[in-house]
């Protein structure tokens, strides 16, 4: 079977049973070998339908007499696929979107409802001819943005409080884009120019990213990453620009002892090794052994020798007490800055899960701070934009630890707060949403 829409339906059924979108998609792609164009279409349909779920549900609720929750789940999934194509896929002809959706209903247990499916899709098209926005939207700004851009209300509320309406709308639109892929050139094995030239020879388009000396962004669809020039030689690795900023903020020096306490899968660990010229010692800790294997593979491919693997929860590693020049705590977080990459993250996190993560982050920070020598540095970073996981964690830590202080970064292009922490807003910087702060230990605690 190689029908990309049918395969998207199979993957989405798994997602609606609780599977992660990327895992469900991967499973189906492994099982059925598709041509590149079909593979791209299937990926777009799966991620798009998950990402835009709330908007698609609102369209169905507006048009159908039976509300979305009263419909069979599989029928709802088929309607999501149809409306996603009509509303968001300009390159798919309307007739193809309608006919293939009717066909899906016929082949997946709803032969008696093909007329209903056809009628609903055509009703939407008639509305779209009359108005640029066929969807009826509420006046309330939280509901309005939530339905239009497909986010839960609580996330919209957090952003509105920080950014106001116009900026929140821009952020929502950015988060619904198809994500780009950034690379970090391994300066110990290659150079920006060498990688650019190898890519150009292979017909792969890239562009440098301002303010980041090792970063290139891929333009267009380039097939499997590991087939690109220089991958097996360790010339580069995949790493988003925001994550690259973290290594530069830490600014490790050759010969330093560095502890990366939540290191897997190793993007930031390997960057630290490159910045140190692979001279010194980096302890890469993580409590998930399988993810540490990935880190080891990455380090080997990049030919880095200074990384030592340490398996275990960083709250139970007393051997590191007072031993490090630099500590990186890239804390487990809700990932609300990277929702464009993780289609289902917006539906998985809740205000309660954010509070739980905040508690864990505070514990990790107070434990990991004890690893730093006097005069040493700790960088706290997350890929979320929620103040409860960011500003609040740091403020509480500093209030309880007066012998630590913030060192503001010297970056001149991003939103550095008067207190010295850096928040990367994706719609302003065109990279993942991140929070990072550099803390210096001025003296031993009393």
Tab-separated table of C-alpha atoms in Angstrom, residues 8-374:
chain	number	residue	atom	x	y	z
A	8	UNK	CA	-1.662	9.309	7.126
A	9	UNK	CA	-5.059	8.053	8.364
A	10	UNK	CA	-3.399	4.933	9.854
A	11	UNK	CA	-0.766	7.062	11.663
A	12	UNK	CA	-3.391	9.536	12.951
A	13	UNK	CA	-5.484	6.681	14.367
A	14	UNK	CA	-2.440	5.741	16.478
A	15	UNK	CA	-1.981	9.358	17.580
A	16	UNK	CA	-5.613	9.521	18.709
A	17	UNK	CA	-5.001	6.371	20.790
A	18	UNK	CA	-2.156	8.187	22.587
A	19	UNK	CA	0.971	7.607	20.452
A	20	UNK	CA	3.393	10.489	19.903
A	21	UNK	CA	2.891	11.940	16.407
A	22	UNK	CA	6.542	11.504	15.352
A	23	UNK	CA	6.635	7.897	16.631
A	24	UNK	CA	3.368	6.965	14.878
A	25	UNK	CA	4.528	8.572	11.646
A	26	UNK	CA	7.914	6.883	11.801
A	27	UNK	CA	6.364	3.491	12.428
A	28	UNK	CA	4.219	3.722	9.286
A	29	UNK	CA	7.068	5.123	7.167
A	30	UNK	CA	9.325	2.233	8.247
A	31	UNK	CA	6.686	-0.306	7.268
A	32	UNK	CA	5.752	1.130	3.863
A	33	UNK	CA	8.415	2.417	1.505
A	34	UNK	CA	7.103	5.557	-0.188
A	35	UNK	CA	8.544	7.741	-2.966
A	36	UNK	CA	9.911	11.047	-1.590
A	37	UNK	CA	6.958	13.185	-2.756
A	38	UNK	CA	4.409	10.836	-1.121
A	39	UNK	CA	6.503	10.655	2.026
A	40	UNK	CA	6.496	14.464	2.259
A	41	UNK	CA	2.744	14.641	1.665
A	42	UNK	CA	2.037	12.021	4.313
A	43	UNK	CA	4.295	13.786	6.848
A	44	UNK	CA	2.616	17.129	6.132
A	45	UNK	CA	-0.878	15.634	6.521
A	46	UNK	CA	-0.081	13.886	9.809
A	47	UNK	CA	1.708	16.789	11.489
A	48	UNK	CA	-0.684	19.361	10.035
A	49	UNK	CA	-3.824	17.523	11.159
A	50	UNK	CA	-2.435	17.136	14.696
A	51	UNK	CA	-1.180	20.717	14.886
A	52	UNK	CA	-4.433	22.240	13.556
A	53	UNK	CA	-6.745	19.912	15.471
A	54	UNK	CA	-8.656	22.619	17.361
A	55	UNK	CA	-9.320	24.678	14.214
A	56	UNK	CA	-10.422	21.596	12.265
A	57	UNK	CA	-12.748	20.551	15.099
A	58	UNK	CA	-14.236	24.073	15.151
A	59	UNK	CA	-14.958	23.879	11.383
A	60	UNK	CA	-16.673	20.489	11.782
A	61	UNK	CA	-18.699	21.760	14.773
A	62	UNK	CA	-19.813	24.789	12.765
A	63	UNK	CA	-20.948	22.772	9.733
A	64	UNK	CA	-22.232	19.437	11.089
A	65	UNK	CA	-25.390	18.939	13.136
A	66	UNK	CA	-23.604	16.388	15.334
A	67	UNK	CA	-20.819	17.952	17.389
A	68	UNK	CA	-17.313	16.604	16.968
A	69	UNK	CA	-17.362	14.627	20.243
A	70	UNK	CA	-20.461	12.686	19.134
A	71	UNK	CA	-18.897	11.463	15.892
A	72	UNK	CA	-16.959	8.202	15.513
A	73	UNK	CA	-13.250	8.913	16.071
A	74	UNK	CA	-12.188	7.457	12.723
A	75	UNK	CA	-14.713	9.576	10.851
A	76	UNK	CA	-13.417	12.661	12.650
A	77	UNK	CA	-9.849	11.732	11.617
A	78	UNK	CA	-10.939	11.430	7.968
A	79	UNK	CA	-12.670	14.832	8.152
A	80	UNK	CA	-9.533	16.369	9.716
A	81	UNK	CA	-7.521	15.152	6.712
A	82	UNK	CA	-10.041	16.577	4.250
A	83	UNK	CA	-10.417	19.979	5.894
A	84	UNK	CA	-6.670	20.268	6.488
A	85	UNK	CA	-6.066	19.940	2.749
A	86	UNK	CA	-8.843	22.393	1.821
A	87	UNK	CA	-7.829	25.045	4.334
A	88	UNK	CA	-4.035	24.810	4.459
A	89	UNK	CA	-2.724	23.046	1.339
A	90	UNK	CA	-2.934	25.452	-1.576
A	91	UNK	CA	-1.018	23.145	-3.915
A	92	UNK	CA	-3.549	20.313	-3.598
A	93	UNK	CA	-6.428	20.781	-6.084
A	94	UNK	CA	-9.808	21.122	-4.363
A	95	UNK	CA	-11.276	18.218	-6.337
A	96	UNK	CA	-8.390	15.936	-5.242
A	97	UNK	CA	-8.852	16.902	-1.584
A	98	UNK	CA	-12.615	16.240	-1.691
A	99	UNK	CA	-12.541	13.027	-3.754
A	100	UNK	CA	-9.724	11.375	-1.808
A	101	UNK	CA	-11.449	12.172	1.515
A	102	UNK	CA	-14.726	10.649	0.275
A	103	UNK	CA	-12.704	7.609	-0.871
A	104	UNK	CA	-11.098	7.329	2.607
A	105	UNK	CA	-14.564	7.266	4.211
A	106	UNK	CA	-15.714	4.555	1.785
A	107	UNK	CA	-12.653	2.363	2.413
A	108	UNK	CA	-12.464	2.733	6.174
A	109	UNK	CA	-15.857	1.670	7.413
A	110	UNK	CA	-18.147	4.575	6.429
A	111	UNK	CA	-19.531	3.720	2.976
A	112	UNK	CA	-22.953	4.976	4.060
A	113	UNK	CA	-21.554	8.395	5.023
A	114	UNK	CA	-19.742	9.322	1.797
A	115	UNK	CA	-22.590	11.741	0.921
A	116	UNK	CA	-22.288	13.395	4.351
A	117	UNK	CA	-18.486	13.770	3.983
A	118	UNK	CA	-18.797	15.152	0.451
A	119	UNK	CA	-21.567	17.568	1.512
A	120	UNK	CA	-19.642	18.872	4.518
A	121	UNK	CA	-16.467	19.576	2.520
A	122	UNK	CA	-18.428	21.296	-0.268
A	123	UNK	CA	-20.361	23.376	2.278
A	124	UNK	CA	-17.007	24.677	3.561
A	125	UNK	CA	-15.879	25.486	-0.006
A	126	UNK	CA	-19.081	27.503	-0.624
A	127	UNK	CA	-18.415	29.525	2.536
A	128	UNK	CA	-14.785	30.037	1.475
A	129	UNK	CA	-15.946	31.493	-1.855
A	130	UNK	CA	-18.056	34.102	-0.040
A	131	UNK	CA	-15.555	35.051	2.647
A	132	UNK	CA	-11.789	34.962	3.187
A	133	UNK	CA	-12.507	33.416	6.637
A	134	UNK	CA	-15.260	30.772	6.510
A	135	UNK	CA	-14.831	30.044	10.227
A	136	UNK	CA	-17.018	31.945	12.694
A	137	UNK	CA	-14.695	33.256	15.406
A	138	UNK	CA	-15.614	34.435	18.904
A	139	UNK	CA	-14.831	38.016	20.030
A	140	UNK	CA	-12.963	36.918	23.168
A	141	UNK	CA	-9.239	37.296	22.260
A	142	UNK	CA	-8.142	34.094	24.040
A	143	UNK	CA	-10.803	31.936	22.334
A	144	UNK	CA	-10.341	33.740	19.037
A	145	UNK	CA	-6.583	33.137	18.813
A	146	UNK	CA	-6.945	29.636	20.268
A	147	UNK	CA	-9.463	28.532	17.636
A	148	UNK	CA	-7.898	30.379	14.691
A	149	UNK	CA	-4.330	29.170	15.349
A	150	UNK	CA	-5.189	25.925	17.132
A	151	UNK	CA	-3.724	26.264	20.628
A	152	UNK	CA	-5.278	25.511	24.031
A	153	UNK	CA	-6.553	28.633	25.809
A	154	UNK	CA	-4.051	28.407	28.666
A	155	UNK	CA	-1.030	28.751	26.326
A	156	UNK	CA	-2.625	31.764	24.599
A	157	UNK	CA	-3.249	33.327	28.030
A	158	UNK	CA	0.440	32.994	29.006
A	159	UNK	CA	1.586	34.636	25.762
A	160	UNK	CA	-1.007	37.425	25.818
A	161	UNK	CA	0.155	38.373	29.300
A	162	UNK	CA	3.773	38.611	28.141
A	163	UNK	CA	3.404	39.893	24.589
A	164	UNK	CA	-0.032	41.441	23.972
A	165	UNK	CA	-2.400	40.514	21.114
A	166	UNK	CA	-0.464	41.477	17.947
A	167	UNK	CA	2.798	39.791	18.996
A	168	UNK	CA	0.964	36.693	20.281
A	169	UNK	CA	-0.736	36.346	16.910
A	170	UNK	CA	2.669	36.517	15.149
A	171	UNK	CA	4.081	33.915	17.554
A	172	UNK	CA	1.109	31.581	16.931
A	173	UNK	CA	1.579	31.885	13.162
A	174	UNK	CA	5.311	31.161	13.500
A	175	UNK	CA	4.653	28.063	15.621
A	176	UNK	CA	2.399	26.643	12.897
A	177	UNK	CA	5.076	26.795	10.185
A	178	UNK	CA	6.859	23.701	8.939
A	179	UNK	CA	10.145	23.702	10.915
A	180	UNK	CA	13.495	24.404	9.289
A	181	UNK	CA	16.631	22.312	9.862
A	182	UNK	CA	19.776	24.025	11.147
A	183	UNK	CA	23.253	22.519	11.122
A	184	UNK	CA	26.254	23.253	13.334
A	185	UNK	CA	29.576	22.940	11.542
A	186	UNK	CA	32.233	21.050	13.520
A	187	UNK	CA	35.085	23.582	13.322
A	188	UNK	CA	37.593	20.926	14.448
A	189	UNK	CA	36.936	18.866	11.292
A	190	UNK	CA	35.761	21.372	8.696
A	191	UNK	CA	34.712	24.990	8.120
A	192	UNK	CA	31.568	26.872	7.142
A	193	UNK	CA	33.054	27.525	3.682
A	194	UNK	CA	34.021	23.882	3.109
A	195	UNK	CA	30.559	22.600	4.085
A	196	UNK	CA	28.799	25.270	1.990
A	197	UNK	CA	30.908	24.379	-1.019
A	198	UNK	CA	30.325	20.596	-0.610
A	199	UNK	CA	26.574	21.241	-0.346
A	200	UNK	CA	26.591	23.533	-3.387
A	201	UNK	CA	28.323	20.791	-5.427
A	202	UNK	CA	25.557	18.374	-4.375
A	203	UNK	CA	22.840	20.912	-5.302
A	204	UNK	CA	21.830	21.476	-1.656
A	205	UNK	CA	20.958	25.051	-0.728
A	206	UNK	CA	22.014	26.461	2.654
A	207	UNK	CA	22.349	29.924	4.157
A	208	UNK	CA	24.468	31.145	7.094
A	209	UNK	CA	22.612	32.308	10.206
A	210	UNK	CA	23.514	35.776	11.515
A	211	UNK	CA	25.323	35.975	14.893
A	212	UNK	CA	26.177	32.252	14.933
A	213	UNK	CA	29.654	31.423	13.610
A	214	UNK	CA	29.006	27.681	13.102
A	215	UNK	CA	25.410	27.700	11.864
A	216	UNK	CA	23.881	26.926	8.457
A	217	UNK	CA	20.175	26.582	7.649
A	218	UNK	CA	19.007	24.084	5.023
A	219	UNK	CA	16.667	25.512	2.392
A	220	UNK	CA	14.128	23.213	0.719
A	221	UNK	CA	13.681	19.447	0.926
A	222	UNK	CA	16.945	17.551	0.832
A	223	UNK	CA	16.044	13.935	1.617
A	224	UNK	CA	17.615	11.940	4.438
A	225	UNK	CA	20.057	13.953	6.570
A	226	UNK	CA	22.662	11.190	6.741
A	227	UNK	CA	22.981	11.244	2.940
A	228	UNK	CA	24.140	14.865	2.856
A	229	UNK	CA	27.852	15.557	2.175
A	230	UNK	CA	30.108	15.483	5.229
A	231	UNK	CA	27.708	13.702	7.611
A	232	UNK	CA	29.759	10.498	7.938
A	233	UNK	CA	33.005	12.500	8.052
A	234	UNK	CA	31.723	14.396	11.121
A	235	UNK	CA	31.856	17.808	9.455
A	236	UNK	CA	28.550	18.910	10.993
A	237	UNK	CA	25.603	17.895	13.133
A	238	UNK	CA	21.942	18.931	13.276
A	239	UNK	CA	21.292	21.556	15.956
A	240	UNK	CA	18.825	24.438	16.051
A	241	UNK	CA	20.334	27.916	16.225
A	242	UNK	CA	18.838	28.678	19.658
A	243	UNK	CA	20.481	25.578	21.091
A	244	UNK	CA	23.791	26.730	19.583
A	245	UNK	CA	23.455	30.024	21.478
A	246	UNK	CA	23.525	28.047	24.750
A	247	UNK	CA	27.058	26.749	24.082
A	248	UNK	CA	28.285	30.269	23.285
A	249	UNK	CA	26.673	31.607	26.477
A	250	UNK	CA	28.448	28.924	28.537
A	251	UNK	CA	31.717	29.913	26.780
A	252	UNK	CA	33.819	26.948	28.002
A	253	UNK	CA	37.619	27.270	27.687
A	254	UNK	CA	40.216	24.669	26.640
A	255	UNK	CA	41.266	22.619	29.690
A	256	UNK	CA	38.044	23.284	31.642
A	257	UNK	CA	36.146	20.613	33.568
A	258	UNK	CA	32.544	20.848	32.356
A	259	UNK	CA	29.497	18.899	33.545
A	260	UNK	CA	26.474	18.698	31.246
A	261	UNK	CA	23.874	17.320	33.630
A	262	UNK	CA	20.986	16.522	31.226
A	263	UNK	CA	23.181	15.799	28.246
A	264	UNK	CA	21.422	13.313	25.943
A	265	UNK	CA	21.114	13.197	22.971
A	266	UNK	CA	24.257	15.322	23.006
A	267	UNK	CA	23.829	18.352	20.743
A	268	UNK	CA	25.032	20.803	23.376
A	269	UNK	CA	27.646	18.411	24.830
A	270	UNK	CA	29.372	18.003	21.480
A	271	UNK	CA	29.177	21.760	20.880
A	272	UNK	CA	30.941	22.376	24.215
A	273	UNK	CA	33.704	19.938	23.168
A	274	UNK	CA	34.152	21.787	19.857
A	275	UNK	CA	34.280	25.190	21.594
A	276	UNK	CA	36.980	23.832	23.964
A	277	UNK	CA	39.038	22.556	21.041
A	278	UNK	CA	38.346	19.059	22.454
A	279	UNK	CA	40.835	19.878	25.264
A	280	UNK	CA	39.658	19.315	28.826
A	281	UNK	CA	37.036	17.023	30.327
A	282	UNK	CA	33.284	17.026	29.751
A	283	UNK	CA	31.113	14.791	31.902
A	284	UNK	CA	27.930	14.015	29.957
A	285	UNK	CA	25.303	12.873	32.454
A	286	UNK	CA	21.805	11.620	31.802
A	287	UNK	CA	19.512	9.192	33.554
A	288	UNK	CA	18.317	7.577	30.302
A	289	UNK	CA	20.905	5.032	29.158
A	290	UNK	CA	19.354	4.580	25.674
A	291	UNK	CA	19.614	8.318	24.973
A	292	UNK	CA	23.253	8.285	26.136
A	293	UNK	CA	23.986	5.716	23.423
A	294	UNK	CA	22.886	8.305	20.872
A	295	UNK	CA	25.232	10.831	22.497
A	296	UNK	CA	28.125	8.372	22.253
A	297	UNK	CA	27.404	7.770	18.536
A	298	UNK	CA	27.325	11.527	17.884
A	299	UNK	CA	30.604	12.118	19.729
A	300	UNK	CA	32.276	9.294	17.782
A	301	UNK	CA	31.013	10.555	14.421
A	302	UNK	CA	32.302	14.061	15.229
A	303	UNK	CA	35.579	12.502	16.402
A	304	UNK	CA	35.497	14.123	19.870
A	305	UNK	CA	37.653	12.596	22.620
A	306	UNK	CA	37.023	14.838	25.646
A	307	UNK	CA	33.536	13.529	26.516
A	308	UNK	CA	33.024	10.983	29.342
A	309	UNK	CA	29.615	9.357	29.712
A	310	UNK	CA	28.007	9.222	33.152
A	311	UNK	CA	24.674	7.444	33.563
A	312	UNK	CA	22.444	8.522	36.448
A	313	UNK	CA	20.168	11.199	37.895
A	314	UNK	CA	22.247	14.334	38.500
A	315	UNK	CA	20.569	14.752	41.906
A	316	UNK	CA	22.473	11.639	43.053
A	317	UNK	CA	26.024	12.300	41.864
A	318	UNK	CA	27.941	13.484	44.959
A	319	UNK	CA	31.308	12.771	43.259
A	320	UNK	CA	30.932	16.008	41.275
A	321	UNK	CA	30.614	18.273	44.327
A	322	UNK	CA	32.710	21.437	43.877
A	323	UNK	CA	34.590	20.027	40.858
A	324	UNK	CA	33.486	21.928	37.732
A	325	UNK	CA	34.566	25.136	36.047
A	326	UNK	CA	31.271	25.138	34.116
A	327	UNK	CA	27.955	23.332	34.508
A	328	UNK	CA	25.215	23.240	31.881
A	329	UNK	CA	21.708	22.495	33.095
A	330	UNK	CA	19.610	22.141	29.948
A	331	UNK	CA	16.581	21.370	32.080
A	332	UNK	CA	13.699	19.006	31.220
A	333	UNK	CA	10.832	21.345	30.308
A	334	UNK	CA	7.423	21.601	28.638
A	335	UNK	CA	9.016	22.388	25.244
A	336	UNK	CA	6.565	25.221	24.529
A	337	UNK	CA	9.272	27.007	22.524
A	338	UNK	CA	9.544	24.125	20.052
A	339	UNK	CA	5.883	23.324	19.355
A	340	UNK	CA	6.415	23.743	15.596
A	341	UNK	CA	8.755	20.714	15.769
A	342	UNK	CA	6.541	18.627	18.070
A	343	UNK	CA	3.074	18.769	16.589
A	344	UNK	CA	1.320	17.278	19.622
A	345	UNK	CA	3.213	19.101	22.424
A	346	UNK	CA	0.481	21.762	22.684
A	347	UNK	CA	-2.108	19.077	23.470
A	348	UNK	CA	0.098	17.036	25.836
A	349	UNK	CA	1.191	19.759	28.263
A	350	UNK	CA	-1.146	21.304	30.848
A	351	UNK	CA	-0.786	24.006	33.516
A	352	UNK	CA	-0.398	21.133	36.030
A	353	UNK	CA	2.445	19.484	34.073
A	354	UNK	CA	4.203	22.880	33.849
A	355	UNK	CA	4.011	23.234	37.655
A	356	UNK	CA	5.465	19.729	38.123
A	357	UNK	CA	8.318	20.496	35.732
A	358	UNK	CA	9.020	23.761	37.534
A	359	UNK	CA	9.429	21.845	40.785
A	360	UNK	CA	11.865	19.414	39.142
A	361	UNK	CA	13.804	22.306	37.570
A	362	UNK	CA	14.225	24.004	40.981
A	363	UNK	CA	15.510	20.754	42.514
A	364	UNK	CA	17.956	20.153	39.673
A	365	UNK	CA	19.250	23.714	39.812
A	366	UNK	CA	19.890	23.674	43.556
A	367	UNK	CA	21.652	20.244	43.339
A	368	UNK	CA	23.673	21.029	40.231
A	369	UNK	CA	24.844	24.391	41.572
A	370	UNK	CA	26.871	22.452	44.177
A	371	UNK	CA	29.004	20.994	41.338
A	372	UNK	CA	30.449	24.432	40.502
A	373	UNK	CA	33.763	25.617	41.966
A	374	UNK	CA	33.970	29.110	43.414
